[in-house]
Coordinates of C-alpha atoms and ligand atoms in Angstrom, one line a residue:
X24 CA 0.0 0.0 0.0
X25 CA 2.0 3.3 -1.4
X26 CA 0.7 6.7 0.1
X27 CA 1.8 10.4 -0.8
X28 CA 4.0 11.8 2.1
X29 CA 4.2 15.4 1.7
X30 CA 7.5 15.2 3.8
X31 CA 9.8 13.4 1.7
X32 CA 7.7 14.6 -1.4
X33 CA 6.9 10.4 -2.4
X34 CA 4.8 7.9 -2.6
X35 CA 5.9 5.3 0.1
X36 CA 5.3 1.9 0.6
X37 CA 2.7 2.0 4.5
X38 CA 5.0 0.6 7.3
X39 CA 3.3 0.8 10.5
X40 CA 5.0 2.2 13.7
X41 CA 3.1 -0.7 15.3
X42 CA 2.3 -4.2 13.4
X43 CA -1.4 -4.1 12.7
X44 CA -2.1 -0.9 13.9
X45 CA -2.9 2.8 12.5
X46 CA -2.5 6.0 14.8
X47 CA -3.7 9.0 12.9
X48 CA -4.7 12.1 13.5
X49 CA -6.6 14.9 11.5
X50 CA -6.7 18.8 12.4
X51 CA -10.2 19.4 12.7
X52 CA -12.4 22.6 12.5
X53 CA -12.3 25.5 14.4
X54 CA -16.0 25.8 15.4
X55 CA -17.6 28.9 15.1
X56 CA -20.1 28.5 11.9
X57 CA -21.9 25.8 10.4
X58 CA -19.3 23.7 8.6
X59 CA -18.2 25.1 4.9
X60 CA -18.2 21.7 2.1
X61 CA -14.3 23.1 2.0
X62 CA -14.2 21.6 5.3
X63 CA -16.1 18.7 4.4
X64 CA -13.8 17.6 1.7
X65 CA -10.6 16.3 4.3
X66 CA -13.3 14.6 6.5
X67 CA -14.5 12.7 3.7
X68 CA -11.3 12.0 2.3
X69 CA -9.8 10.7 5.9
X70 CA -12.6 8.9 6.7
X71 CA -12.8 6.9 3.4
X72 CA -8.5 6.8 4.4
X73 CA -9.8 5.3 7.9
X74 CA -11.9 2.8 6.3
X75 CA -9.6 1.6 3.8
X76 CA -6.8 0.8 6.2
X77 CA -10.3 -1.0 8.3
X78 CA -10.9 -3.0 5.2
X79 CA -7.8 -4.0 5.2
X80 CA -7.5 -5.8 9.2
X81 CA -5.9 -2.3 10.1
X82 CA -6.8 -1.7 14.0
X83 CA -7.6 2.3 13.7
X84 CA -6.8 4.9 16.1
X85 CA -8.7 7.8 14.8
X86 CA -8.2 11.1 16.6
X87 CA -9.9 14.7 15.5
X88 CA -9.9 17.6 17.2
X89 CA -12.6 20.3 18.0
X90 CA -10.7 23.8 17.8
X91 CA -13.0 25.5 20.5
X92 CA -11.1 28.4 21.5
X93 CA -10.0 30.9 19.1
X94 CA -10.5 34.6 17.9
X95 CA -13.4 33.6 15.3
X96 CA -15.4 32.3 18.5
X97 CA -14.6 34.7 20.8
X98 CA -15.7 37.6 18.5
X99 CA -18.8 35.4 17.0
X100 CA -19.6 34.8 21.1
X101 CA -19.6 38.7 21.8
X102 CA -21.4 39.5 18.3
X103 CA -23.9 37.5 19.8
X104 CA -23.6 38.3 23.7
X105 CA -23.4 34.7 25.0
X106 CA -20.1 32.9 25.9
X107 CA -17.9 31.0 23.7
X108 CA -18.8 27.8 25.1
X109 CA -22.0 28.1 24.0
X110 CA -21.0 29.2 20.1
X111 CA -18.1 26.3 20.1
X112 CA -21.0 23.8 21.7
X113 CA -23.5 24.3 19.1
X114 CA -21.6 24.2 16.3
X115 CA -20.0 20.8 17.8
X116 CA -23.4 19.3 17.6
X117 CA -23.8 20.5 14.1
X118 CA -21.1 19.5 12.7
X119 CA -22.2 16.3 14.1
X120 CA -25.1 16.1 12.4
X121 CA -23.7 17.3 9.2
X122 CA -20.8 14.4 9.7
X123 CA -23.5 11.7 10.0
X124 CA -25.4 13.2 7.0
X125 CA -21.6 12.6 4.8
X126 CA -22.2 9.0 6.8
X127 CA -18.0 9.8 8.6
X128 CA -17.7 7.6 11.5
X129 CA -17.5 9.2 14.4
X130 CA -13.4 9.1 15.5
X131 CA -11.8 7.0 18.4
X132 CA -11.6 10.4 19.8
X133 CA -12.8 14.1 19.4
X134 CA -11.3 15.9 21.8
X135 CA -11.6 19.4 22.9
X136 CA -8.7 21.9 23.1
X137 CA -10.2 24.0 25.9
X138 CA -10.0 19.9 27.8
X139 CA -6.9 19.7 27.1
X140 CA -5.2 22.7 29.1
X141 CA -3.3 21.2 31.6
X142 CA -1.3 18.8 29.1
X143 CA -0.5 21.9 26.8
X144 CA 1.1 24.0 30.3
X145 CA 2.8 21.2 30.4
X146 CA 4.3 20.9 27.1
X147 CA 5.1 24.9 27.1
X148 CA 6.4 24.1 30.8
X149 CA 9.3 21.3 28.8
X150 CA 10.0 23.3 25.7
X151 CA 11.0 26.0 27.9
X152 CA 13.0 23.8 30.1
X153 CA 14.9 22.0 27.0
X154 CA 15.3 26.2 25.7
X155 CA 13.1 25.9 22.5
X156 CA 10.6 28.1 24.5
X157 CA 10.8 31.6 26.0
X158 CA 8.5 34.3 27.9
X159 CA 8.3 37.7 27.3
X160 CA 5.2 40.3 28.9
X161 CA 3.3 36.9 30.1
X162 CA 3.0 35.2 26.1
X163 CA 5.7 32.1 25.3
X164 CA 7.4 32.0 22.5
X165 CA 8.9 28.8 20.8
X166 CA 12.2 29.5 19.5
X167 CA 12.5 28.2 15.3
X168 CA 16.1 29.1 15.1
X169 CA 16.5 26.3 18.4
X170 CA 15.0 23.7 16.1
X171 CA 17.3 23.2 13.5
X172 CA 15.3 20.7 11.0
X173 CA 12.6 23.6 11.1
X174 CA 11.0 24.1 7.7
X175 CA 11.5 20.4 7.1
X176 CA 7.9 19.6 5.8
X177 CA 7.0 22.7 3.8
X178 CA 10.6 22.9 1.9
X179 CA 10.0 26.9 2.5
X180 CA 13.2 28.7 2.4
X181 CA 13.8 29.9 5.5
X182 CA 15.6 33.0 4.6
X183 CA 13.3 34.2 2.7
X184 CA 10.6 33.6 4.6
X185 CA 12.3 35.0 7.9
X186 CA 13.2 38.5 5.6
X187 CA 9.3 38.7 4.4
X188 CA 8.0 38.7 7.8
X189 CA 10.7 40.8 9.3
X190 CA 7.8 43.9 9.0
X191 CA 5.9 42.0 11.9
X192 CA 9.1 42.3 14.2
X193 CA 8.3 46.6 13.1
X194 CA 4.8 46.5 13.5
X195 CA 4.7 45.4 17.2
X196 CA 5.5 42.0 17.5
X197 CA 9.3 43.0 17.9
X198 CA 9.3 41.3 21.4
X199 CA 9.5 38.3 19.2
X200 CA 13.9 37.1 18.9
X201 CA 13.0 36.0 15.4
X202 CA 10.0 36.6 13.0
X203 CA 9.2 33.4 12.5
X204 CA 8.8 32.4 16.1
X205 CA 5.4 31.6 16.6
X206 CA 2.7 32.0 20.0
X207 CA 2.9 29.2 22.5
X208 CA 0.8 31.1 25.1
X209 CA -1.1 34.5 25.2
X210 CA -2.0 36.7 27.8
X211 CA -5.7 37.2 27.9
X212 CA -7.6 40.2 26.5
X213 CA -10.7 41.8 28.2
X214 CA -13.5 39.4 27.7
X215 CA -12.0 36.6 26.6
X216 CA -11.8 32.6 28.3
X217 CA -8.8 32.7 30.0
X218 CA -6.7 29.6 32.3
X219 CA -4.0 30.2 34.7
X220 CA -0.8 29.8 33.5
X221 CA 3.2 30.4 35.4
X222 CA 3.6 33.1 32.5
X223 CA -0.3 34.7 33.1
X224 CA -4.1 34.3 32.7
X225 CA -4.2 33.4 28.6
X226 CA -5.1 30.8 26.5
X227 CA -2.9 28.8 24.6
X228 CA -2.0 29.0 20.9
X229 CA -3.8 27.1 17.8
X230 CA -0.9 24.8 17.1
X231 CA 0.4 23.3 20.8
X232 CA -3.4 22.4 20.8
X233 CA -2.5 19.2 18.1
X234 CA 0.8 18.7 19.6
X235 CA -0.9 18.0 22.9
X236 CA -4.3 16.0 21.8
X237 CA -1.5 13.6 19.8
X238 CA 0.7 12.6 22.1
X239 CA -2.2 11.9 24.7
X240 CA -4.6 10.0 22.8
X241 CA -1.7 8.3 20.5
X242 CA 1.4 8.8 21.7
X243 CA 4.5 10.3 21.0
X244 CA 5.1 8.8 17.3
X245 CA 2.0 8.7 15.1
X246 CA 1.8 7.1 11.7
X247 CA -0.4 9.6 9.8
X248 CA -0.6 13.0 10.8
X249 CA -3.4 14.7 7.9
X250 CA -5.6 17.4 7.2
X251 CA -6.3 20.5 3.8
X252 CA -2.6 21.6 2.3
X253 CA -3.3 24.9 3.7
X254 CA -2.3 23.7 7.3
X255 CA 1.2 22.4 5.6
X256 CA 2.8 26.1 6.6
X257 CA 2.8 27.2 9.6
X258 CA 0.4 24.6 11.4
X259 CA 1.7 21.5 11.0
X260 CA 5.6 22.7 10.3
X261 CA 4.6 23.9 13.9
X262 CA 3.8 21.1 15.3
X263 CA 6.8 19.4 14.3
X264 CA 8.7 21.7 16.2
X265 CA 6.6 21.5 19.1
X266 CA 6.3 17.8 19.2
X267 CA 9.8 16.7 18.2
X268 CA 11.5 19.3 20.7
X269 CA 9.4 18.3 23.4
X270 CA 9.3 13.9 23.0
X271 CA 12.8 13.9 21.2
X272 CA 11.8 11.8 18.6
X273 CA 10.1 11.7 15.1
X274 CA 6.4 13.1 15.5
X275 CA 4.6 11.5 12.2
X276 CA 5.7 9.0 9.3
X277 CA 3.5 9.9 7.0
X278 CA 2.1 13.4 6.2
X279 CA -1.1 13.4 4.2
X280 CA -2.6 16.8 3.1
X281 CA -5.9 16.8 0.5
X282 CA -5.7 20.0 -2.2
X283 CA -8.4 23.2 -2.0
X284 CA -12.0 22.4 -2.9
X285 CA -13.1 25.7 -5.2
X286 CA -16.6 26.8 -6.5
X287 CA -17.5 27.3 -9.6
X288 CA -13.4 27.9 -10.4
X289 CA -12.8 30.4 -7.4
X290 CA -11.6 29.8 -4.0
X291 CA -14.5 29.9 -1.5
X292 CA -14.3 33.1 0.4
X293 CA -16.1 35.0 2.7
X294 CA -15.3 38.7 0.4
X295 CA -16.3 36.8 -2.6
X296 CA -19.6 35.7 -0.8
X297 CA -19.2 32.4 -2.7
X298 CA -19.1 30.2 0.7
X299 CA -21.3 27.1 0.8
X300 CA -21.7 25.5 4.2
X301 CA -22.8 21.1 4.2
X302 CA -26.0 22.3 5.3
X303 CA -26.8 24.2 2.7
X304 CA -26.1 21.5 0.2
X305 CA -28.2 19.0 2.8
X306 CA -31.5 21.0 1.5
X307 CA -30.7 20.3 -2.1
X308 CA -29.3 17.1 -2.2
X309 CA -29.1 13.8 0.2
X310 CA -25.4 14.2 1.4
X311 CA -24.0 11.3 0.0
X312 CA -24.1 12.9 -3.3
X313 CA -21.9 15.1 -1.4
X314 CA -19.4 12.5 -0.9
X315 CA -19.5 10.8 -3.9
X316 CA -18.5 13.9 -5.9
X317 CA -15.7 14.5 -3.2
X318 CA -14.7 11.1 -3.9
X319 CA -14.8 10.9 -7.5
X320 CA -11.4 13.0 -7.9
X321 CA -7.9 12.3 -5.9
X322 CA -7.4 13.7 -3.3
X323 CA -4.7 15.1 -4.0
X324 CA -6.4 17.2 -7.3
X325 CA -8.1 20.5 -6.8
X326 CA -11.7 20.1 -7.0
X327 CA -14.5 22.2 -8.4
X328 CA -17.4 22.4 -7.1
X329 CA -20.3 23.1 -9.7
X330 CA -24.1 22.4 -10.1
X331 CA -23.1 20.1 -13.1
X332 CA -21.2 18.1 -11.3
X333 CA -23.1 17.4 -8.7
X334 CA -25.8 16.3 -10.8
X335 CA -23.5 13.9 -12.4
X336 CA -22.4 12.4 -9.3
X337 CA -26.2 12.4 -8.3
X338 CA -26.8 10.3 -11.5
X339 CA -23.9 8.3 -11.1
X340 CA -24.9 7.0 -6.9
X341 CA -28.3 6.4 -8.7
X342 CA -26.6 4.4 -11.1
X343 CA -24.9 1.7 -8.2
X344 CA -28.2 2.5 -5.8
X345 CA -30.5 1.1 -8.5
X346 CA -28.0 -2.0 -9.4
X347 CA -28.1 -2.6 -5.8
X348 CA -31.9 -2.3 -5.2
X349 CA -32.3 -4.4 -8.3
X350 CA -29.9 -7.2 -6.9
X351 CA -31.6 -7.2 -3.4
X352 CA -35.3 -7.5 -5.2
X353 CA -34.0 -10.6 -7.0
X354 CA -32.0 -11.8 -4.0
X355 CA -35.7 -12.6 -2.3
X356 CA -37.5 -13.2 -6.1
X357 CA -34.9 -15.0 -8.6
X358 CA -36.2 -18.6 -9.9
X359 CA -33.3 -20.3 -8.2
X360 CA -32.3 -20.6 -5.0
X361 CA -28.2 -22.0 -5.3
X362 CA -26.2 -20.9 -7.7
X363 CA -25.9 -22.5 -11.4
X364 CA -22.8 -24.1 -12.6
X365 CA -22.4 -20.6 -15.2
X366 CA -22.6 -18.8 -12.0
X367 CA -20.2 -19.8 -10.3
X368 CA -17.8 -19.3 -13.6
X369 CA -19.2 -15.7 -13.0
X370 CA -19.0 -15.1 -9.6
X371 CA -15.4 -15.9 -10.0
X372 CA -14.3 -13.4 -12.6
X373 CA -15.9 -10.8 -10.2
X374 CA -12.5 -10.8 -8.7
X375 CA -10.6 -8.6 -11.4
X376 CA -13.1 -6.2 -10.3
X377 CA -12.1 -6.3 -6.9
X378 CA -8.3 -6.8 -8.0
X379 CA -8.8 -3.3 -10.0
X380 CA -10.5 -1.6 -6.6
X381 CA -8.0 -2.6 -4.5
X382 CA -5.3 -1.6 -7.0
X383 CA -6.4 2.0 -7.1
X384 CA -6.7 2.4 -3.5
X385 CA -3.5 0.8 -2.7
X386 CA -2.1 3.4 -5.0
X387 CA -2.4 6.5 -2.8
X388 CA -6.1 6.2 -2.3
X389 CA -7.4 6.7 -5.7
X390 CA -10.7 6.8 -5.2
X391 CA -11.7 8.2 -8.7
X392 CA -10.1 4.5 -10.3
X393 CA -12.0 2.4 -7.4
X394 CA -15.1 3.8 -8.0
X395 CA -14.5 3.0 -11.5
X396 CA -14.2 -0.3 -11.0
X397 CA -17.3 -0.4 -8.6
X398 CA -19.4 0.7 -12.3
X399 CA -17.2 -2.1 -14.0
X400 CA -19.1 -4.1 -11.1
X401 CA -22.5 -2.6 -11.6
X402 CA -22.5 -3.0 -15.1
X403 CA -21.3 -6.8 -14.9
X404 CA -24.4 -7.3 -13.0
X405 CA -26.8 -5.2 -14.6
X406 CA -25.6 -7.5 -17.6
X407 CA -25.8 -11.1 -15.9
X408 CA -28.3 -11.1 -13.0
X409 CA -31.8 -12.0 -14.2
X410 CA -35.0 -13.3 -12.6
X411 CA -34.0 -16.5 -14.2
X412 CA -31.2 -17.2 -12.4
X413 CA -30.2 -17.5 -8.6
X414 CA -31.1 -16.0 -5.2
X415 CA -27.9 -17.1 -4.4
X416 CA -25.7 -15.7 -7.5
X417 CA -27.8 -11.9 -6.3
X418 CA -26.7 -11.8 -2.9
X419 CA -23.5 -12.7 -3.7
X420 CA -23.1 -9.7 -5.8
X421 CA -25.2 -7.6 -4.0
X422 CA -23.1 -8.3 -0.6
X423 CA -19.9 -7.4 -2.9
X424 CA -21.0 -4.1 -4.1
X425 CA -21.9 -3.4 -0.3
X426 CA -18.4 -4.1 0.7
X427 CA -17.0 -2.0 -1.6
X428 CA -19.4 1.0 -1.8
X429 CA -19.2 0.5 2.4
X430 CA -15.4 1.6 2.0
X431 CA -16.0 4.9 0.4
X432 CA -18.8 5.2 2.8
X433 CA -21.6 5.0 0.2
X434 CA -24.7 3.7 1.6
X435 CA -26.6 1.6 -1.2
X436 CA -29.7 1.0 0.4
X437 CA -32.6 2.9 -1.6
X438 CA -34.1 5.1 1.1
X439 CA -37.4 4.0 2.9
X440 CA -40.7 5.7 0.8
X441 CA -42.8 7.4 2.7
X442 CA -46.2 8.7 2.1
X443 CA -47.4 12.2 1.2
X444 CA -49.4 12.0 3.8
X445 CA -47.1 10.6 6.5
X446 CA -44.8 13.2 5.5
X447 CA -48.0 16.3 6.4
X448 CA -49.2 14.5 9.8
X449 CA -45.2 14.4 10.8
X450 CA -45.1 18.2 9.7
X451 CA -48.1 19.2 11.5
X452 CA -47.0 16.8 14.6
X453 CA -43.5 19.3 14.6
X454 CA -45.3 22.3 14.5
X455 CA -47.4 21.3 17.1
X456 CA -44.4 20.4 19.3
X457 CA -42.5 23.6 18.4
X458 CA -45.6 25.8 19.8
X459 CA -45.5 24.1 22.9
X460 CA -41.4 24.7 23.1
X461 CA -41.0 20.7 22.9
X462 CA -38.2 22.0 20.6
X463 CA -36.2 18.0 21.4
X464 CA -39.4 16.5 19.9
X465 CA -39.4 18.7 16.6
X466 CA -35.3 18.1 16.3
X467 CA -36.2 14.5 16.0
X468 CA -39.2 14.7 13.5
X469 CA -36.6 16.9 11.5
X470 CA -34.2 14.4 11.6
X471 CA -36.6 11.3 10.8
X472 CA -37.8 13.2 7.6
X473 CA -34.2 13.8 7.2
X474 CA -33.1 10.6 7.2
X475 CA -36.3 9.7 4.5
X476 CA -34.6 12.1 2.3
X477 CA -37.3 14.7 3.3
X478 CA -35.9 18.0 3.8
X479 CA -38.1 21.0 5.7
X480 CA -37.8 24.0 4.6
X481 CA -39.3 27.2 6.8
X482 CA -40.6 29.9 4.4
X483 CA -42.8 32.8 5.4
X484 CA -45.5 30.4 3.9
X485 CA -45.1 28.2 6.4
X486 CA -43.0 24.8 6.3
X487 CA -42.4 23.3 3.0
X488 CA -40.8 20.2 2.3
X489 CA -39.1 18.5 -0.5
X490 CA -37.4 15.4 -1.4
X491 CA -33.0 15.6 -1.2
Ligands
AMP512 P1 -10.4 25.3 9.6 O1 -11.7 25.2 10.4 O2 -10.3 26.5 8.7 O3 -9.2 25.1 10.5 O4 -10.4 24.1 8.5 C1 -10.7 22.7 8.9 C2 -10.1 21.8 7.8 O5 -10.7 22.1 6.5 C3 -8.6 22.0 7.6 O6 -8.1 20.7 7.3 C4 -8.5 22.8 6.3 O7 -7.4 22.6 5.6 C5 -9.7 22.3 5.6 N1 -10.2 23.2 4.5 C6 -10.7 24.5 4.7 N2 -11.1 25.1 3.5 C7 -10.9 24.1 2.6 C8 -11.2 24.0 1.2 N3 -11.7 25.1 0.5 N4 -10.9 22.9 0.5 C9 -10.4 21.8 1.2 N5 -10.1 21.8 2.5 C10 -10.4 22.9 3.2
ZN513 ZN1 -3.8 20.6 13.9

């Protein structure tokens, strides 16, 4: 199994730090807004990752982080008058929901920076023991020029870097010894969630945040570290620093990093008003269209995100759905019962399909070629299962496109029908429960119609609904 490293700029063959085992860990959103489908894109990506290595008898250690204090919240909090708990809370449970909408498996562990103080004082407390940390005015520092193999994953050039950012040392940060030192710990400004720290009431800085949540929840050498190629410089070059300063020994093995999703061929931006958030897309469209169009380029490809093409890749999970419905219909229905003779001759060549999936995922998780191979599939069975031949040769085929589709997190099952009516007596039932402030109750007819593929909508009309 080869993956890209960004480090050593390769593919490399997997070795795992520990036999049978994977340790990863994703940088996960700061939480502040409802999550953007730029966001979306590495947690689909590493969880198809996750359940590849599952697949194949990897035990996975999945670790993902909730960035819950930061500026963003803090000013969204006070924008809004309640505390940043509250803003980083909800959004938590949204992006929840939207996860389980993109069907990502919850990790091993989410854990929650503003939990996680007392390890990071601790870390700061070592790196400025071992001298790769300093204080000045109550904010720690961590000294680059201390850690000589800085710069190591980015391939930046240091000089150049350290003489563009020399106006910051001008502009007020000139307590800094060199302009590429970056915040371990900052004093706290009026109104903001502080802890008590040796160097003063603060809060700690994005990157010791990852550093820390690693080393607790997988120890000290992990074997994929991942997350968008924008964290490449300065987060997780960062974290390097941090990590390998501090434990004294290699941090990650493998680097993974998943290129920029764009709209409509611009970068999603706030100024360009352009942003699309998973919920959004969750009114238009069931989300695993959503993560079959994520899927259906590498990774490591820029991908744009346009009307057309998410029709296509509606057309195209209709395509395997319906093979799948038609295989589980003949499953109960087909003439036989065991397979035929012929059959079993065809059952067997199934396996170049498979040969061909796993080929294209071993190669650096190419998604786009295994879910080519998953049509080869469909189309061998749209082409040889018929009413006249087995229960037995259907479920064999319909268990293997399951296996597959299950990898790439693609749920094949047709969604249950419901009524018209059902759908208006559930409605009414909601509204009924949201006048008496039951507000739990009409959450959880929202999400049953959800998960139908019914999708309320409240317009000054009243509620509408439509089908995803
Ligand atoms: P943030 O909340 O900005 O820290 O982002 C959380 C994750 O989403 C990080 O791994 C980012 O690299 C990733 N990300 C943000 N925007 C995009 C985008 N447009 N395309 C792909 N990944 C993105
Ligand atoms: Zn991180």
């Amino acid at each position: 199994m080869k993956l890209y490293n960004t480090m050593t700029k390769r593919k490399e063959e997997f070795v795992p730090v520990e036999e049978g085992k994977v340790k990863m860990y994703v940088c996960g959103p700061t939480v502040y807004n409802f999550i953007h489908i730029g966001n979306a894109r590495p947690m689909i990506v590493f969880d198809t990752v996750r359940r590849y290595f599952e697949y194949k008898g990897y035990d996975v250690n999945f670790v993902s982080n909730f960035t819950d204090v930061d500026d963003k919240i803090i000013k969204k909090a006070n924008e809004e008058g309640v505390t940043a708990d509250e803003i980083s809370s909800r959004f938590i449970a949204e992006c929840k929901k939207d996860m389980e909408g993109m069907n990502i498996k919850p990790a091993t562990t989410h854990p929650l920076a503003t939990q996680e103080i007392d390890g990071m004082l601790s870390m700061i407390g070592t790196l400025i023991e071992k001298g790769y940390a300093y204080e000045k005015n109550g904010t720690v520092y961590f000294r680059t020029r201390r850690f000589e193999e800085y710069g190591k994953l980015s391939h930046k050039n240091l000089d150049d870097l350290r003489s563009g950012n020399r106006a910051l040392l001008v502009s007020g940060e000139d307590e800094k010894e060199d302009p590429l030192d970056f915040v371990l710990w900052k004093p706290k400004k009026e109104g903001e969630p502080a802890w008590e720290s040796p160097w003063s009431d603060g809060r700690p800085g994005w990157h010791i945040e990852c550093s820390v949540m690693s080393k607790k929840y997988l120890g000290e050498q992990i074997d994929i570290h991942a997350g968008g190629e924008d964290l490449v410089f300065p987060h997780h070059e960062n974290e390097i620093a941090q990590s390998e300063a501090c434990n004294g020994k290699e941090f990650a093995k493998y680097w993974m990093h998943n290129a920029f999703l764009n709209i409509d061929n611009h970068k999603m931006s706030k100024s360009l008003g352009n942003f699309r958030t998973v919920r959004e897309i969750s009114e238009q469209y069931d989300l695993q269209v959503l993560r079959f169009f994520m899927l259906s380029a590498h990774y490591r490809s820029p991908l744009n995100f346009s009307a057309e093409l998410m029709e296509a890749s509606k057309n195209g999970l209709e395509r395997i759905v319906n093979a799948a419905d038609n295989l589980k219909y003949l499953t109960e229905h087909a003439k036989e019962e065991g397979a035929t003779e012929a059959e079993k001759e065809s059952l067997a060549k199934t396996a170049e399909f498979v040969t061909a999936y796993e080929a294209a995922m071993d190669d650096d998780f190419n998604t786009a070629d295994a879910i080519a191979a998953v049509f080869d599939l469909v189309k061998f069975a749209n082409t040889t299962a018929n009413a006249e031949g087995s229960k037995e040769y259907a479920k064999a085929l319909y268990d293997l496109i399951v296996k597959l589709t299950d990898v790439l997190g693609l749920i094949v099952e047709k969604k249950e029908e419901i009524l018209d009516e059902e759908i208006e007596a559930l409605i009414a039932e909601r509204q009924a429960a949201r006048k008496e402030k039951n507000f739990a109750r009409a959450d959880e007819i929202r999400d049953e119609l959800a998960a139908k593929g019914i999708v309320l909508l409240d317009t000054r009309e009243g509620v509408k609904w439509k089908k995803a």
